Structures are given as C-alpha cells and as structure tokens.
PDB file of C-alpha atoms in Angstrom:
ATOM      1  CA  UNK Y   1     124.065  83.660 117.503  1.00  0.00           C
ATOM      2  CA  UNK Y   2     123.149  81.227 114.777  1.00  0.00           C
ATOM      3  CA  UNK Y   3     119.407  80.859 114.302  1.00  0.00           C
ATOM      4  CA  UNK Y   4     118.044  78.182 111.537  1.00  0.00           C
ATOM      5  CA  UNK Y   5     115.255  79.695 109.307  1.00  0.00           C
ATOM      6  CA  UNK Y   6     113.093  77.875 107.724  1.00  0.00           C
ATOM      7  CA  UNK Y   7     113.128  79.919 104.182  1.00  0.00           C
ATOM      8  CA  UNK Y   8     110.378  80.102 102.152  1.00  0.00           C
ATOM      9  CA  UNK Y   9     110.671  83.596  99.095  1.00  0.00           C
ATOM     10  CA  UNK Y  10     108.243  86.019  98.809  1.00  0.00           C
ATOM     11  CA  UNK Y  11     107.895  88.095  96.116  1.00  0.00           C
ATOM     12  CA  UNK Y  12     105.636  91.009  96.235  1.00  0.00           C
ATOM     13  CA  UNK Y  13     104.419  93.726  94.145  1.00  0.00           C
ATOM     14  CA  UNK Y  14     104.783  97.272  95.337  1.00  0.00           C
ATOM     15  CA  UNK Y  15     103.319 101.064  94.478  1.00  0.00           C
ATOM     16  CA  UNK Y  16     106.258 102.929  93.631  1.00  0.00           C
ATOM     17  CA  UNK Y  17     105.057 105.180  96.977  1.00  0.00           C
ATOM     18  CA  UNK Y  18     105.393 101.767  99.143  1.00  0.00           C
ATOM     19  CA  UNK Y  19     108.777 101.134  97.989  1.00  0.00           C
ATOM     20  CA  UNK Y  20     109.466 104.624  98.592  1.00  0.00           C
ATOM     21  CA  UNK Y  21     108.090 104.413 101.584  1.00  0.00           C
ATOM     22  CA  UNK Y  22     109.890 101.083 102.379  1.00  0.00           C
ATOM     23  CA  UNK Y  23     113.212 102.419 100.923  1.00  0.00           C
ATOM     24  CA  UNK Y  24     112.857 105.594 103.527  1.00  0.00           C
ATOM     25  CA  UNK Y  25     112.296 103.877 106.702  1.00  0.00           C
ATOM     26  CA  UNK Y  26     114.768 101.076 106.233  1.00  0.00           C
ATOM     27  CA  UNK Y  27     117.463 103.833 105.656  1.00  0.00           C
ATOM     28  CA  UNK Y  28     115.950 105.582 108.202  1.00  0.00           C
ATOM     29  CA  UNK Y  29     116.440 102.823 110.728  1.00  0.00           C
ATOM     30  CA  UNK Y  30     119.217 100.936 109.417  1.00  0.00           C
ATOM     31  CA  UNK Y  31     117.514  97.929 108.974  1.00  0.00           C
ATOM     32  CA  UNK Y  32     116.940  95.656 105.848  1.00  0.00           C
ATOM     33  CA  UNK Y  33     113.813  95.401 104.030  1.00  0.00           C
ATOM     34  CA  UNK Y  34     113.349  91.676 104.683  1.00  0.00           C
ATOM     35  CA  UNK Y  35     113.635  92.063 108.615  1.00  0.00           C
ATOM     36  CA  UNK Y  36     110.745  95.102 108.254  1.00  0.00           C
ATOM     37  CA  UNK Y  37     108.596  93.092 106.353  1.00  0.00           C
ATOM     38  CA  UNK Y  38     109.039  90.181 108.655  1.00  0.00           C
ATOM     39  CA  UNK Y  39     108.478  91.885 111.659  1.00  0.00           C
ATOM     40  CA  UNK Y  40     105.284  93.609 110.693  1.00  0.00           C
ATOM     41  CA  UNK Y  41     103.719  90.256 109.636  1.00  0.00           C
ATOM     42  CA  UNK Y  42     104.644  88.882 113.284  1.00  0.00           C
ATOM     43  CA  UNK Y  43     102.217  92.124 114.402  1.00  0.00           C
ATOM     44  CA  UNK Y  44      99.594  90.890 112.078  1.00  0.00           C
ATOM     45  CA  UNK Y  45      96.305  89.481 114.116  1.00  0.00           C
ATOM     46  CA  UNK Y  46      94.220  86.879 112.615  1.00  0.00           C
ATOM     47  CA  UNK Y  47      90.772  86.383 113.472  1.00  0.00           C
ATOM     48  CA  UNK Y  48      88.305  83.748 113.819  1.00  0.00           C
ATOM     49  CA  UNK Y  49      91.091  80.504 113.842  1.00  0.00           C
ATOM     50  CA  UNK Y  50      88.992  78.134 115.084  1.00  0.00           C
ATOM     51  CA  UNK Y  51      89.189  74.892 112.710  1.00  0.00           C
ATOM     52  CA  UNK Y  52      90.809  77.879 110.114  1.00  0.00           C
ATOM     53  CA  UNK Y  53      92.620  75.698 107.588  1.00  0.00           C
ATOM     54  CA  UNK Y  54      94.844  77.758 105.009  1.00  0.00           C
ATOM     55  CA  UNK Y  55      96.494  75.900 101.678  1.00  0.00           C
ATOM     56  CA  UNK Y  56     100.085  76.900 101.030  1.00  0.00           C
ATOM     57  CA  UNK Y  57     101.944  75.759  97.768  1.00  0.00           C
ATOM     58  CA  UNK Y  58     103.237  72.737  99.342  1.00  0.00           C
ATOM     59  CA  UNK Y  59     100.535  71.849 102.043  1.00  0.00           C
ATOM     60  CA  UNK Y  60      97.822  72.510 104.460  1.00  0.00           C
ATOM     61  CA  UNK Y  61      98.258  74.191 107.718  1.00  0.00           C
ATOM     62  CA  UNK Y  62      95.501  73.981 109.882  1.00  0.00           C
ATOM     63  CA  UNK Y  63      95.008  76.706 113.258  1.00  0.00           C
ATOM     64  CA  UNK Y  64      92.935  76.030 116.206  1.00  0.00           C
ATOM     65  CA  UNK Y  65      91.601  73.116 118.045  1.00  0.00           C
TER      66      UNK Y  65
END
C-alpha cells in the first residue's frame, strides 16, 4: 500500500515531561512519534468554521461555506 503525502515539516518545541511522555507511549505502543502526533491532530475539533479563513506560510485556506 503506497499512499502519496502531501509533506509539509513541523517542528515543535517540547517540555522535557512531553517528550518523556511522547518517548513512553510510542515505545509503549510501537508506533513512531510522527504517526502519534498525526493522529491526535486528526481528533482535534475546530469550532466556529463558518467563513474561518487561516494563513499558512505559503497560502490561505479558507473552511466553510
């Protein structure tokens, strides 16, 4: 199975507890940090999109009608 991503890096800054706690569960669960992070941002609920428009370093995306 060969999905195409579109990539765009993140860097973030972490407590050394969050990286701890980071480090834990991924070696807990087997799974890398990247697919953690990215699933947990799919979970994330955003309120209030109508006519929302959010600048990224490279454009404008715009949610809602």
């Amino acid at each position: 199975m060969n999905k195409k991503w579109a990539v765009k890096r993140l860097t973030i800054n972490l407590t050394t507890e969050e990286m701890k706690k980071l480090e834990c569960y991924c070696a807990l669960t087997g799974r890398p940090a990247t697919d953690v992070v990215r699933e947990l941002l799919r979970t994330l609920e955003v309120d209030n999109t109508e006519n929302f428009k959010m600048k990224t370093a490279d454009s404008t995306i715009t949610v809602g009608s």
